[in-house]
Coordinates of C-alpha atoms and ligand atoms in Angstrom, one line a residue:
M1 CA 105.9 134.8 119.9
N2 CA 105.5 131.5 118.1
P3 CA 107.9 129.2 119.8
G4 CA 109.2 127.7 116.6
I5 CA 110.7 130.9 115.7
I6 CA 112.6 131.0 118.9
T7 CA 113.9 127.5 118.2
E8 CA 115.1 128.4 115.0
L9 CA 116.6 131.7 116.0
K10 CA 118.7 129.7 118.7
A11 CA 119.8 127.3 116.1
I12 CA 121.2 130.4 114.1
A13 CA 122.7 132.2 117.1
P14 CA 123.2 129.7 120.0
G15 CA 123.4 131.5 123.4
C16 CA 122.4 134.7 121.9
V17 CA 118.8 134.6 122.0
H18 CA 116.9 135.6 125.1
P19 CA 113.2 135.3 125.3
N20 CA 111.4 137.9 127.5
E21 CA 114.4 139.9 128.1
P22 CA 114.0 143.1 130.2
M23 CA 114.9 146.4 128.2
A24 CA 116.0 148.0 131.4
K25 CA 119.1 145.9 131.0
H26 CA 120.0 147.4 127.6
T27 CA 119.1 151.1 128.1
S28 CA 120.9 154.1 129.6
F29 CA 117.7 155.0 131.4
G30 CA 117.9 151.6 132.9
L31 CA 114.1 151.2 132.3
G32 CA 111.8 149.2 130.0
G33 CA 109.7 146.1 130.0
P34 CA 110.5 142.8 128.4
A35 CA 111.2 142.4 124.6
D36 CA 109.4 139.5 123.3
V37 CA 112.9 138.1 122.4
Y38 CA 116.4 139.8 122.4
I39 CA 119.0 138.6 120.0
H40 CA 122.6 139.8 120.0
P41 CA 124.0 137.9 117.0
P42 CA 127.7 137.0 117.4
D43 CA 128.6 137.9 113.9
E44 CA 127.3 139.7 110.7
G45 CA 126.0 136.2 108.9
S46 CA 124.1 135.2 111.8
L47 CA 122.4 138.7 112.2
R48 CA 121.5 138.8 108.6
K49 CA 119.9 135.3 108.9
C50 CA 118.1 136.2 112.2
A51 CA 116.7 139.5 110.2
T52 CA 115.6 137.3 107.1
L53 CA 113.8 134.7 109.4
L54 CA 111.9 137.4 111.4
K55 CA 110.9 139.3 108.6
D56 CA 109.7 136.3 106.8
A57 CA 107.7 135.3 109.8
G58 CA 106.2 138.7 110.0
V59 CA 107.8 139.4 113.4
A60 CA 108.5 143.2 114.0
I61 CA 112.3 144.1 114.0
K62 CA 113.7 146.9 116.4
I63 CA 117.5 147.5 115.9
L64 CA 119.5 148.2 119.3
G65 CA 122.7 150.2 119.2
R66 CA 123.3 151.1 122.8
G67 CA 120.0 152.1 123.8
T68 CA 120.7 155.5 124.8
N69 CA 118.2 157.6 123.1
L70 CA 115.4 155.2 123.9
L71 CA 112.5 155.4 126.6
V72 CA 110.9 151.7 126.4
R73 CA 107.7 151.6 128.2
S74 CA 106.7 149.0 130.9
G75 CA 104.8 146.9 128.7
G76 CA 108.0 146.2 126.6
I77 CA 108.4 145.6 122.9
E78 CA 106.5 143.6 120.7
G79 CA 108.4 141.3 118.5
A80 CA 112.3 141.1 118.5
V81 CA 115.2 143.5 119.6
L82 CA 118.2 142.8 117.4
S83 CA 121.5 144.2 118.8
T84 CA 124.4 145.3 116.5
E85 CA 126.9 145.4 119.1
Q86 CA 128.9 142.2 118.2
A87 CA 127.7 141.5 114.4
F88 CA 129.2 145.0 113.2
S89 CA 132.3 145.6 115.2
T90 CA 135.1 146.3 112.6
L91 CA 137.0 149.4 112.5
Q92 CA 139.8 150.1 110.0
A93 CA 141.7 153.2 108.8
E94 CA 143.2 153.9 105.5
G95 CA 144.7 157.4 105.2
G96 CA 142.1 159.7 106.4
T97 CA 139.3 157.4 105.4
V98 CA 137.7 155.2 108.5
A99 CA 135.4 152.3 108.0
V100 CA 133.4 151.6 111.1
G101 CA 130.7 149.0 112.1
S102 CA 127.5 150.1 113.3
G103 CA 127.8 148.3 116.6
V104 CA 131.1 150.0 117.6
P105 CA 130.8 152.2 120.4
L106 CA 131.4 156.1 119.4
S107 CA 133.7 156.4 122.1
E108 CA 135.9 153.5 120.8
L109 CA 135.9 155.3 117.4
L110 CA 137.0 158.6 118.7
N111 CA 139.7 157.0 120.8
F112 CA 140.7 155.1 117.7
C113 CA 141.0 158.3 115.7
A114 CA 142.8 160.0 118.4
E115 CA 145.5 157.3 118.4
S116 CA 145.6 157.4 114.6
G117 CA 146.0 161.2 114.5
L118 CA 142.6 161.7 112.7
T119 CA 140.5 164.8 113.6
G120 CA 137.0 166.3 113.0
L121 CA 134.8 164.1 115.4
E122 CA 136.2 165.3 118.9
S123 CA 132.9 167.5 119.6
L124 CA 131.0 164.1 119.7
A125 CA 133.1 162.9 122.7
G126 CA 130.8 162.0 125.8
I127 CA 128.0 160.7 123.5
P128 CA 127.5 157.2 124.9
G129 CA 125.8 155.5 121.8
S130 CA 126.9 153.3 119.2
V131 CA 128.2 154.4 115.4
G132 CA 124.9 153.0 114.1
G133 CA 122.8 155.1 116.5
A134 CA 124.9 158.2 115.6
A135 CA 124.4 157.4 112.0
V136 CA 120.6 157.1 112.2
M137 CA 120.1 160.2 114.6
N138 CA 122.9 162.2 113.2
A139 CA 124.3 162.8 116.4
G140 CA 125.8 166.1 117.2
S141 CA 127.3 168.2 119.7
Y142 CA 129.0 171.6 119.9
G143 CA 128.1 172.4 116.0
I144 CA 129.5 169.1 114.6
W145 CA 127.4 166.5 113.3
F146 CA 127.9 162.9 112.4
A147 CA 126.8 163.8 108.8
D148 CA 129.7 166.4 108.5
H149 CA 132.1 163.6 108.0
L150 CA 130.1 160.7 106.5
E151 CA 131.1 159.6 103.2
S152 CA 128.7 156.8 102.9
V153 CA 126.9 154.3 104.9
A154 CA 126.4 150.6 103.9
V155 CA 122.8 149.6 104.7
F156 CA 120.4 146.7 104.2
E157 CA 116.9 145.4 104.4
P158 CA 116.4 142.0 106.0
G159 CA 116.7 139.5 103.2
E160 CA 118.6 141.8 100.8
S161 CA 122.1 142.6 99.9
S162 CA 123.8 145.8 101.3
I163 CA 123.6 149.0 99.3
Q164 CA 126.1 151.7 99.7
V165 CA 124.5 155.3 100.1
A166 CA 126.6 158.2 99.7
G167 CA 126.4 161.0 102.5
S168 CA 125.7 163.3 99.9
E169 CA 122.7 161.5 99.0
L170 CA 121.0 161.5 102.5
D171 CA 118.7 164.3 103.3
A172 CA 120.5 164.8 106.7
S173 CA 119.1 167.5 109.3
Y174 CA 119.1 168.1 112.9
R175 CA 118.9 164.5 114.6
R176 CA 118.0 162.8 111.4
M177 CA 120.2 161.2 108.8
G178 CA 117.3 160.4 106.3
I179 CA 118.1 156.7 106.3
P180 CA 114.9 155.1 105.3
D181 CA 112.8 153.2 108.0
G182 CA 113.5 149.5 108.0
H183 CA 117.1 149.8 106.7
I184 CA 119.9 148.4 108.9
V185 CA 123.0 150.2 109.1
E186 CA 126.0 148.1 108.7
R187 CA 129.0 150.3 108.4
A188 CA 129.8 153.9 108.2
V189 CA 132.7 155.2 106.1
L190 CA 133.9 158.7 107.5
V191 CA 136.5 161.2 106.0
L192 CA 138.6 163.0 108.6
D193 CA 141.7 165.2 108.4
E194 CA 145.2 164.3 109.8
D195 CA 146.6 165.9 112.9
V196 CA 149.2 164.9 115.6
P197 CA 147.7 162.4 117.9
S198 CA 148.3 164.3 121.1
A199 CA 146.5 167.3 119.8
V200 CA 143.4 165.3 119.0
T201 CA 143.5 163.6 122.4
A202 CA 143.7 166.9 124.0
R203 CA 140.7 168.2 122.4
L204 CA 138.8 165.0 123.2
Q205 CA 139.7 165.6 126.8
E206 CA 138.5 169.1 126.7
I207 CA 135.1 168.3 125.4
I208 CA 134.8 165.5 127.8
E209 CA 135.5 167.8 130.9
R210 CA 133.4 170.5 129.4
K211 CA 130.3 167.9 129.4
W212 CA 131.3 166.7 132.9
R213 CA 130.8 170.6 134.0
T214 CA 127.3 171.1 132.2
Q215 CA 125.7 167.7 132.1
P216 CA 124.6 165.2 134.8
V217 CA 127.1 162.6 133.3
G218 CA 127.1 159.4 135.1
M219 CA 123.5 159.6 135.9
R220 CA 120.7 157.4 134.3
S221 CA 119.3 159.3 131.4
A222 CA 118.8 159.3 127.7
G223 CA 120.5 162.8 127.1
C224 CA 118.5 165.5 126.1
V225 CA 114.9 164.7 126.0
F226 CA 113.6 167.5 123.7
R227 CA 114.9 168.8 120.4
N228 CA 116.1 172.4 120.5
F229 CA 114.5 175.2 118.3
P230 CA 116.8 177.0 115.8
D231 CA 116.6 180.2 117.9
K232 CA 116.0 178.7 121.6
A233 CA 117.5 175.8 123.4
A234 CA 115.0 173.4 125.0
W235 CA 116.8 173.6 128.4
A236 CA 116.3 177.2 128.7
L237 CA 112.5 177.2 127.9
I238 CA 112.2 174.2 130.5
D239 CA 114.3 176.4 132.9
S240 CA 112.0 179.5 132.3
A241 CA 109.0 177.5 133.0
G242 CA 110.3 176.9 136.4
L243 CA 110.6 173.1 136.0
V244 CA 114.3 172.5 137.0
G245 CA 114.0 169.7 140.0
A246 CA 110.1 169.0 138.7
R247 CA 109.5 165.4 139.7
V248 CA 107.1 162.6 138.9
G249 CA 107.6 159.5 141.1
G250 CA 111.4 158.6 140.7
A251 CA 112.0 160.8 137.4
V252 CA 113.2 164.2 138.0
V253 CA 114.3 167.2 135.7
S254 CA 118.2 167.5 136.3
D255 CA 119.3 170.8 138.1
V256 CA 122.5 170.5 136.0
H257 CA 121.1 170.7 132.6
A258 CA 117.3 171.1 132.4
N259 CA 117.0 169.2 129.2
F260 CA 118.0 166.0 130.8
I261 CA 115.4 163.9 132.8
L262 CA 116.9 161.5 135.3
N263 CA 116.0 158.1 136.7
D264 CA 117.1 158.9 140.3
R265 CA 115.0 156.9 142.5
G266 CA 113.6 153.9 140.9
A267 CA 111.6 155.5 138.2
T268 CA 109.2 153.7 136.0
P269 CA 109.2 154.5 132.4
E270 CA 105.7 156.0 132.8
D271 CA 106.9 158.4 135.7
V272 CA 109.6 159.5 133.0
E273 CA 106.6 159.9 130.2
E274 CA 104.2 161.7 132.6
L275 CA 107.2 164.1 133.5
I276 CA 107.8 164.6 129.6
N277 CA 104.1 165.5 129.0
L278 CA 103.9 167.7 132.1
I279 CA 106.9 169.7 130.8
R280 CA 105.5 169.9 127.4
E281 CA 102.1 171.2 128.6
R282 CA 103.8 173.8 131.2
V283 CA 106.4 174.9 128.4
S284 CA 103.6 175.4 125.9
D285 CA 101.3 177.3 128.5
R286 CA 104.2 179.7 129.7
T287 CA 105.9 180.2 126.1
G288 CA 103.7 179.1 123.5
R289 CA 106.4 176.7 122.1
D290 CA 105.5 173.1 121.5
L291 CA 108.5 170.9 122.5
V292 CA 109.2 167.7 120.4
T293 CA 110.9 164.9 121.9
E294 CA 114.5 163.9 120.7
V295 CA 114.2 160.7 122.9
E296 CA 112.4 158.0 121.2
I297 CA 109.5 156.5 123.2
I298 CA 108.7 152.9 122.4
G299 CA 106.9 149.8 123.5
R300 CA 103.7 148.8 124.9
R301 CA 102.0 150.5 127.7
A302 CA 101.5 148.6 130.9
H303 CA 98.2 147.1 131.4
Ligands
LIG1 C1 124.5 161.2 128.7 C2 124.1 161.3 127.4 C3 124.4 162.3 126.5 C4 124.2 162.4 125.2 N1 124.5 163.5 124.4 C5 124.2 163.6 123.2 C6 124.6 164.5 122.4 O1 125.4 165.5 122.7 N2 124.3 164.8 121.2 C7 123.4 163.7 120.6 O2 123.0 163.7 119.2 N3 123.0 162.8 121.3 C8 123.2 162.6 122.6 N4 122.6 161.6 123.4 C9 121.8 160.7 123.0 C10 122.3 159.3 122.3 O3 123.4 159.1 122.7 C11 122.5 159.4 120.7 O4 121.2 159.7 120.2 C12 123.1 158.3 120.0 O5 123.3 158.7 118.8 C13 122.0 157.1 120.2 O6 123.1 155.9 119.7 P1 122.5 154.4 120.2 O7 123.4 153.5 119.7 O8 122.4 154.4 121.9 O9 121.2 154.3 119.5 P2 119.8 153.7 120.2 O10 119.3 154.5 121.3 O11 120.1 152.0 120.3 O12 118.8 153.7 118.9 C14 118.6 155.0 118.5 C15 117.7 154.8 117.2 O13 118.7 154.4 116.2 C16 118.2 153.2 115.6 N5 119.7 152.2 115.3 C17 120.7 152.1 116.0 N6 121.4 151.5 115.4 C18 121.1 151.2 114.2 C19 121.5 150.5 113.0 N7 122.8 149.8 113.1 N8 120.8 150.5 112.0 C20 119.3 151.1 112.1 N9 118.9 151.8 112.9 C21 119.7 151.8 114.2 C22 117.5 152.5 116.7 O14 116.6 151.5 116.2 C23 116.6 153.8 117.3 O15 115.5 154.0 116.6 C24 123.2 161.6 124.7 C25 122.8 160.4 125.4 C26 123.1 160.4 126.9 C27 122.5 159.2 127.8

């Protein structure tokens, strides 16, 4: 990347611009080669300025929430990775309406809702992403989707002002909210029902305990690797193809939940990708179903 751009970025966000930053530090898999530059702007104004500068210079921008749905290849990411974590961190409620910045961890939003006696999102407990990631991916769990409670999102394109899009205008579906590519989610507004805080907290706890029993929580993964079919869970197809425990290098199919691949022994991104391809092939051969990844695989291949 042009060193002049790095200098300009550093002037906008001092101390927050890191050339050649390993993405392994910023993904739940703990994997991924270097981004040409990783930036975590400290506030909204500096994020907007960085985004505009990058766009005008023709540098590709990848927005990063908490990196919990990403597999970044060893060759790293061409262009800039822009983290929302600090820039969009506000969280406010008025009655049953909550306005939340895209960089806020989903867990923080859920705890806030429980303390405020607001119910509706409890099933999303245990999803380790950010509000922005949940909004873009339409994160869902146990029959509840982020879209179910979404009144609107504020989004913008680099160099442009924010626009408010009503949830009802978005074409949300399974793991897809329908937010156009290239738009950055700034904030989501959610509408929730009221309940006593202790009841909401108890439901949150119940969901978290259920996930501890049924998912390899605490291990390095990106959650479910493949999308489910409307009539069949991906884990059941992987299980029936005899792939539980299948391994490529340090990447292994979890024996707790077969749709999770774990980085358990110093895997490389290529180990994980090879295991993904092996699962696809084997499931297709044995069941005739073609699995589609839910995890986003990005970045340059290793030389
Ligand atoms: C243990 C574990 C359990 C999981 N369980 C579930 C589950 O039950 N249900 C589920 O749906 N998912 C689950 N996931 C997957 C993941 O947590 C979700 O997809 C989550 O919503 C991703 O959020 P993130 O902030 O990490 O997004 P990232 O991985 O950082 O990004 C995901 C995508 O969203 C884009 N993006 C992120 N923020 C913004 C923004 N502000 N503006 C524009 N684009 C943005 C990124 O560019 C990328 O394309 C799980 C993951 C793990 C590791």
